[in-house]
Amino acid sequence: MHSFFNPTSPQARAVAHLWWWMLGVGGVIWIGVAAIAVYAALANGGHRESDDLQHVSPDTHSRMERVVGVAGFATVLVLVGFLIYDFAVGRALAQHPQRGLTIQITGQQWWWEVEYESPDPSQRLVTANEIHIPVGEPVQFKLRAADVIHSFWAPNLNGKRDLIPGYMSTIWFKADTAGVYRGQCAEFCGLQHAKMAFYIVADPRPKFNAWYAASSQPHQTPTDSTLLYGQRVFMTSGCAVCHTISGTQAQSNVGPSLSHLESRSTIAAGTLANNHANLMGWIVNPQAIKPGTRMPAIPLEPNQLTALVAYLESLK
Ligand code: CUA
């Protein structure tokens, strides 16, 4: 699921092919050099003192020079060959499609903000840590960082690309096969760098469209009294200072958007499965799960916590 050995896009395949060629050719050369070294050691055994270069006949000497010359030339040839191949792969990866879905990704300590661009502002969609894309279509990612340098890396789909504060970089790929692909921040960015993961969910177009439409719906104010209380806890206890829930007054983007949280498979940027126990544990003591996380523990009464979690779980 998180492996460049299983490329599922033309871009990742190009990178994987380059790697396999480098491994193959490098491996053959290594075995050849090792074999020659072993042969030389064995052939030389027994007459170590007499067989130095001064006692070699002029004929043998010039033959040795030729062999070394040819080996040097072959080395340069192999390296230049890989240089050209590498450039060709780099160029192919850098060519951006002119059309297609564009998604802005903002790296934050330690999660990913995901914003789907649209010329119509009402069609823009903001979510976090789980990136849905249509299968078989080029998708362009505009990468930015809010704080420090991060690196966007979904090995099954493409190589790495850094997210640099104050600078926008781009990367694109086209997923061939529907599936869920794990991605990971690949640049050390602080305490929880290792727990800065994301998922790319590649779906056929109709399924993607359905997801997009559902995720664009603002949430309705709940009618159930527990959920209503949970929403009030959310708005008044401090959660709303950092998070967004569409359709409510919570509109901050300090932390990940929680709109349609229940539709995501993980919480805390791929750290925990999104289930009742984990959600509760995460709210009660986030520092125990992700030490250093910007998410503070907010003191809540048990009934407040239960209602809050019930409300969050209602955000389908
Ligand atoms: Cu973000 Cu490492």
Short mmCIF file of C-alpha atoms and ligand atoms in Angstrom, two decimals:
data_model
loop_
_atom_site.label_atom_id
_atom_site.label_comp_id
_atom_site.label_asym_id
_atom_site.label_seq_id
_atom_site.Cartn_x
_atom_site.Cartn_y
_atom_site.Cartn_z
CA MET A 1 0.00 0.00 0.00
CA HIS A 2 2.94 2.35 0.62
CA SER A 3 5.57 1.12 -1.78
CA PHE A 4 7.15 2.35 -4.95
CA PHE A 5 7.58 -1.32 -5.95
CA ASN A 6 3.89 -1.26 -6.89
CA PRO A 7 3.61 1.79 -9.13
CA THR A 8 0.03 2.60 -10.09
CA SER A 9 0.64 5.67 -12.23
CA PRO A 10 2.75 6.31 -15.35
CA GLN A 11 4.83 8.73 -13.26
CA ALA A 12 5.62 6.23 -10.52
CA ARG A 13 6.31 3.57 -13.16
CA ALA A 14 8.92 5.80 -14.82
CA VAL A 15 10.65 6.30 -11.46
CA ALA A 16 10.47 2.57 -10.66
CA HIS A 17 11.88 1.60 -14.07
CA LEU A 18 14.83 3.95 -13.61
CA TRP A 19 15.47 2.46 -10.19
CA TRP A 20 15.33 -1.15 -11.45
CA TRP A 21 17.72 -0.35 -14.30
CA MET A 22 20.14 1.28 -11.86
CA LEU A 23 19.91 -1.71 -9.53
CA GLY A 24 20.37 -4.20 -12.39
CA VAL A 25 23.28 -2.52 -14.12
CA GLY A 26 24.92 -1.54 -10.81
CA GLY A 27 24.45 -5.12 -9.56
CA VAL A 28 26.04 -6.67 -12.65
CA ILE A 29 29.02 -4.31 -12.37
CA TRP A 30 29.38 -5.02 -8.66
CA ILE A 31 29.34 -8.78 -9.22
CA GLY A 32 31.91 -8.40 -12.05
CA VAL A 33 34.25 -6.28 -9.94
CA ALA A 34 33.89 -8.63 -6.96
CA ALA A 35 34.62 -11.66 -9.19
CA ILE A 36 37.75 -10.03 -10.63
CA ALA A 37 38.94 -9.09 -7.14
CA VAL A 38 38.46 -12.68 -5.91
CA TYR A 39 40.19 -14.06 -9.02
CA ALA A 40 43.13 -11.67 -8.56
CA ALA A 41 43.52 -12.60 -4.92
CA LEU A 42 43.46 -16.35 -5.69
CA ALA A 43 45.75 -16.13 -8.77
CA ASN A 44 48.25 -14.05 -6.87
CA GLY A 45 48.36 -16.34 -3.82
CA GLY A 46 51.74 -18.02 -3.28
CA HIS A 47 54.03 -15.58 -5.05
CA ARG A 48 53.31 -12.35 -3.34
CA GLU A 49 56.89 -11.09 -3.33
CA SER A 50 58.06 -11.90 -6.84
CA ASP A 51 54.91 -10.85 -8.67
CA ASP A 52 54.97 -7.07 -8.22
CA LEU A 53 54.83 -4.67 -11.16
CA GLN A 54 58.65 -4.47 -11.61
CA HIS A 55 58.78 -8.14 -12.61
CA VAL A 56 55.90 -7.95 -15.10
CA SER A 57 56.93 -8.27 -18.73
CA PRO A 58 56.35 -5.18 -20.96
CA ASP A 59 53.73 -7.15 -22.91
CA THR A 60 51.65 -7.96 -19.85
CA HIS A 61 52.09 -4.37 -18.65
CA SER A 62 50.62 -2.82 -21.79
CA ARG A 63 47.77 -5.36 -21.75
CA MET A 64 46.95 -4.32 -18.18
CA GLU A 65 46.94 -0.67 -19.20
CA ARG A 66 44.49 -1.42 -21.99
CA VAL A 67 42.16 -3.30 -19.64
CA VAL A 68 42.18 -0.42 -17.14
CA GLY A 69 41.55 2.07 -19.97
CA VAL A 70 38.59 0.09 -21.31
CA ALA A 71 37.15 -0.32 -17.80
CA GLY A 72 37.42 3.45 -17.20
CA PHE A 73 35.71 4.21 -20.51
CA ALA A 74 32.93 1.72 -19.77
CA THR A 75 32.37 3.37 -16.37
CA VAL A 76 31.98 6.80 -17.97
CA LEU A 77 29.66 5.34 -20.61
CA VAL A 78 27.39 3.73 -18.01
CA LEU A 79 27.28 6.93 -15.90
CA VAL A 80 26.50 9.15 -18.92
CA GLY A 81 23.82 6.68 -20.00
CA PHE A 82 22.14 6.93 -16.60
CA LEU A 83 22.54 10.71 -16.58
CA ILE A 84 20.60 10.94 -19.86
CA TYR A 85 17.98 8.44 -18.69
CA ASP A 86 17.60 10.31 -15.41
CA PHE A 87 17.14 13.65 -17.22
CA ALA A 88 14.55 12.10 -19.52
CA VAL A 89 12.55 10.74 -16.56
CA GLY A 90 12.83 14.09 -14.74
CA ARG A 91 11.57 15.96 -17.80
CA ALA A 92 8.67 13.57 -18.29
CA LEU A 93 7.64 13.99 -14.64
CA ALA A 94 7.87 17.79 -14.80
CA GLN A 95 5.47 18.20 -17.72
CA HIS A 96 2.18 19.36 -16.30
CA PRO A 97 -1.16 18.67 -17.91
CA GLN A 98 -2.99 21.85 -18.82
CA ARG A 99 -6.36 20.59 -17.72
CA GLY A 100 -7.78 18.46 -14.97
CA LEU A 101 -8.46 18.63 -11.29
CA THR A 102 -6.24 20.96 -9.28
CA ILE A 103 -5.80 20.40 -5.58
CA GLN A 104 -3.96 22.72 -3.23
CA ILE A 105 -2.08 20.95 -0.49
CA THR A 106 -0.77 22.89 2.48
CA GLY A 107 1.64 21.16 4.80
CA GLN A 108 1.18 22.03 8.46
CA GLN A 109 2.75 20.67 11.62
CA TRP A 110 1.57 17.82 11.40
CA TRP A 111 -1.29 17.39 9.00
CA TRP A 112 -2.30 18.16 5.43
CA GLU A 113 -4.83 20.74 4.36
CA VAL A 114 -6.52 19.74 1.12
CA GLU A 115 -8.38 22.31 -0.99
CA TYR A 116 -10.04 21.50 -4.30
CA GLU A 117 -9.77 24.45 -6.66
CA SER A 118 -12.72 25.57 -8.73
CA PRO A 119 -13.43 28.72 -10.74
CA ASP A 120 -16.73 28.85 -8.88
CA PRO A 121 -15.90 29.76 -5.25
CA SER A 122 -19.00 27.94 -3.99
CA GLN A 123 -17.62 24.72 -5.50
CA ARG A 124 -14.32 24.90 -3.63
CA LEU A 125 -13.97 22.15 -1.11
CA VAL A 126 -11.65 22.04 1.90
CA THR A 127 -10.83 18.85 3.72
CA ALA A 128 -7.81 17.28 5.43
CA ASN A 129 -5.49 14.31 5.27
CA GLU A 130 -7.60 12.26 2.86
CA ILE A 131 -7.38 13.19 -0.79
CA HIS A 132 -10.01 11.80 -3.14
CA ILE A 133 -9.13 11.78 -6.83
CA PRO A 134 -10.79 10.40 -9.95
CA VAL A 135 -9.02 7.41 -11.44
CA GLY A 136 -7.45 7.70 -14.92
CA GLU A 137 -7.41 11.51 -14.93
CA PRO A 138 -4.42 13.78 -14.46
CA VAL A 139 -4.53 15.55 -11.12
CA GLN A 140 -2.34 18.52 -10.40
CA PHE A 141 -1.22 19.32 -6.88
CA LYS A 142 -0.13 22.80 -5.86
CA LEU A 143 2.03 22.40 -2.80
CA ARG A 144 2.62 24.97 -0.09
CA ALA A 145 3.81 24.95 3.49
CA ALA A 146 2.35 26.96 6.33
CA ASP A 147 5.25 26.66 8.75
CA VAL A 148 8.34 24.59 7.91
CA ILE A 149 9.46 22.49 4.95
CA HIS A 150 7.48 19.30 4.40
CA SER A 151 7.59 16.82 1.55
CA PHE A 152 4.64 15.30 -0.27
CA TRP A 153 5.29 11.64 -1.05
CA ALA A 154 2.85 9.02 -2.25
CA PRO A 155 5.33 6.43 -3.52
CA ASN A 156 2.81 4.36 -5.49
CA LEU A 157 1.89 7.43 -7.50
CA ASN A 158 4.95 9.64 -7.88
CA GLY A 159 8.24 10.73 -6.38
CA LYS A 160 8.69 13.30 -3.63
CA ARG A 161 8.13 17.01 -3.88
CA ASP A 162 9.02 19.50 -1.17
CA LEU A 163 6.54 22.00 0.27
CA ILE A 164 8.41 25.18 1.02
CA PRO A 165 7.06 28.17 2.99
CA GLY A 166 6.49 31.17 0.72
CA TYR A 167 6.90 29.18 -2.47
CA MET A 168 4.48 27.09 -4.46
CA SER A 169 5.66 23.91 -6.15
CA THR A 170 3.60 21.54 -8.25
CA ILE A 171 3.43 17.85 -8.90
CA TRP A 172 0.93 15.79 -10.84
CA PHE A 173 0.07 12.21 -11.52
CA LYS A 174 -2.65 10.02 -12.92
CA ALA A 175 -3.74 6.98 -10.94
CA ASP A 176 -4.31 3.95 -13.18
CA THR A 177 -6.10 1.77 -10.68
CA ALA A 178 -8.77 2.54 -8.13
CA GLY A 179 -7.57 2.04 -4.59
CA VAL A 180 -6.33 3.67 -1.42
CA TYR A 181 -2.69 4.71 -1.42
CA ARG A 182 -0.80 5.84 1.60
CA GLY A 183 1.39 8.93 1.51
CA GLN A 184 3.79 10.31 4.03
CA CYS A 185 5.68 13.51 4.78
CA ALA A 186 9.21 12.80 3.63
CA GLU A 187 11.09 15.76 5.06
CA PHE A 188 11.86 15.96 8.77
CA CYS A 189 9.57 18.71 10.03
CA GLY A 190 9.57 18.38 13.79
CA LEU A 191 8.46 16.07 16.56
CA GLN A 192 5.58 14.38 14.77
CA HIS A 193 7.07 14.19 11.29
CA ALA A 194 6.64 10.41 11.28
CA LYS A 195 2.93 10.76 12.09
CA MET A 196 2.21 13.11 9.21
CA ALA A 197 0.60 10.72 6.80
CA PHE A 198 -2.18 11.06 4.27
CA TYR A 199 -4.29 8.82 2.08
CA ILE A 200 -5.07 9.13 -1.58
CA VAL A 201 -8.37 7.53 -2.47
CA ALA A 202 -8.63 6.95 -6.22
CA ASP A 203 -12.20 6.23 -7.33
CA PRO A 204 -13.97 5.98 -10.67
CA ARG A 205 -15.40 9.35 -11.79
CA PRO A 206 -19.03 8.76 -10.72
CA LYS A 207 -17.98 7.64 -7.24
CA PHE A 208 -15.62 10.61 -6.97
CA ASN A 209 -18.39 12.99 -8.06
CA ALA A 210 -20.72 11.51 -5.46
CA TRP A 211 -18.08 11.97 -2.78
CA TYR A 212 -17.45 15.55 -3.89
CA ALA A 213 -21.14 16.43 -3.88
CA ALA A 214 -21.68 14.85 -0.45
CA SER A 215 -18.60 16.55 0.99
CA SER A 216 -19.70 19.94 -0.34
CA GLN A 217 -22.97 19.83 1.59
CA PRO A 218 -23.00 22.11 4.64
CA HIS A 219 -24.05 20.38 7.83
CA GLN A 220 -27.54 20.94 9.16
CA THR A 221 -28.05 21.91 12.78
CA PRO A 222 -28.89 18.68 14.60
CA THR A 223 -32.35 18.18 16.05
CA ASP A 224 -31.41 15.46 18.53
CA SER A 225 -30.84 16.98 21.99
CA THR A 226 -27.57 15.11 22.68
CA LEU A 227 -26.13 16.16 19.31
CA LEU A 228 -27.28 19.71 19.85
CA TYR A 229 -25.55 19.72 23.23
CA GLY A 230 -22.45 18.23 21.56
CA GLN A 231 -22.46 21.01 19.02
CA ARG A 232 -22.73 23.58 21.80
CA VAL A 233 -19.76 21.96 23.58
CA PHE A 234 -17.82 22.16 20.31
CA MET A 235 -18.63 25.84 19.84
CA THR A 236 -17.97 26.95 23.41
CA SER A 237 -15.15 24.75 24.74
CA GLY A 238 -12.40 25.85 22.40
CA CYS A 239 -12.70 23.36 19.50
CA ALA A 240 -14.20 26.01 17.23
CA VAL A 241 -11.16 28.25 17.74
CA CYS A 242 -9.11 25.93 15.52
CA HIS A 243 -11.47 23.82 13.41
CA THR A 244 -14.05 24.31 10.71
CA ILE A 245 -17.38 22.55 10.46
CA SER A 246 -19.23 23.66 7.34
CA GLY A 247 -22.67 25.09 7.96
CA THR A 248 -21.71 26.27 11.45
CA GLN A 249 -19.93 29.31 12.83
CA ALA A 250 -16.75 27.26 13.32
CA GLN A 251 -14.64 28.47 10.40
CA SER A 252 -11.03 28.41 11.55
CA ASN A 253 -8.28 26.66 9.65
CA VAL A 254 -5.65 26.44 12.38
CA GLY A 255 -6.39 22.73 12.61
CA PRO A 256 -7.87 20.29 10.10
CA SER A 257 -11.41 20.88 8.87
CA LEU A 258 -13.80 18.52 10.62
CA SER A 259 -16.60 18.81 8.06
CA HIS A 260 -17.71 15.29 7.14
CA LEU A 261 -15.17 13.87 9.59
CA GLU A 262 -17.02 10.55 9.75
CA SER A 263 -16.34 9.93 6.07
CA ARG A 264 -12.60 9.75 6.72
CA SER A 265 -10.89 6.54 7.65
CA THR A 266 -8.30 7.98 10.02
CA ILE A 267 -7.81 10.84 12.45
CA ALA A 268 -4.69 12.81 13.47
CA ALA A 269 -3.18 12.62 9.95
CA GLY A 270 -3.24 8.86 9.49
CA THR A 271 -2.19 8.16 13.08
CA LEU A 272 -5.33 6.42 14.33
CA ALA A 273 -8.25 4.58 12.78
CA ASN A 274 -11.31 6.79 12.92
CA ASN A 275 -13.45 4.99 15.47
CA HIS A 276 -15.29 5.85 18.65
CA ALA A 277 -12.58 4.83 21.14
CA ASN A 278 -9.77 6.52 19.23
CA LEU A 279 -11.71 9.73 18.73
CA MET A 280 -12.48 9.87 22.43
CA GLY A 281 -8.88 9.10 23.40
CA TRP A 282 -7.57 11.70 20.98
CA ILE A 283 -9.78 14.45 22.43
CA VAL A 284 -9.03 13.50 26.03
CA ASN A 285 -5.25 13.38 25.66
CA PRO A 286 -3.81 14.19 22.24
CA GLN A 287 -0.34 14.74 23.70
CA ALA A 288 -0.16 11.09 24.77
CA ILE A 289 -0.80 9.98 21.19
CA LYS A 290 1.16 12.64 19.31
CA PRO A 291 3.53 14.38 21.74
CA GLY A 292 4.06 17.95 20.60
CA THR A 293 0.86 18.14 18.57
CA ARG A 294 -0.68 21.62 18.44
CA MET A 295 -3.98 20.11 19.57
CA PRO A 296 -4.47 20.91 23.25
CA ALA A 297 -6.36 18.72 25.67
CA ILE A 298 -9.52 20.53 26.68
CA PRO A 299 -10.94 19.67 30.11
CA LEU A 300 -14.45 18.29 29.62
CA GLU A 301 -17.00 16.69 31.89
CA PRO A 302 -17.80 13.07 30.93
CA ASN A 303 -21.26 14.02 29.64
CA GLN A 304 -19.77 16.85 27.59
CA LEU A 305 -17.22 14.49 26.07
CA THR A 306 -19.87 11.89 25.21
CA ALA A 307 -22.07 14.51 23.55
CA LEU A 308 -19.13 16.06 21.70
CA VAL A 309 -18.00 12.73 20.30
CA ALA A 310 -21.58 11.84 19.34
CA TYR A 311 -21.82 15.17 17.50
CA LEU A 312 -18.50 14.63 15.68
CA GLU A 313 -19.64 11.13 14.71
CA SER A 314 -22.79 12.61 13.23
CA LEU A 315 -20.71 14.61 10.72
CA LYS A 316 -21.09 12.09 7.93
CU1 CUA B 1 5.91 17.29 7.59
CU2 CUA B 1 7.73 15.82 7.93
#
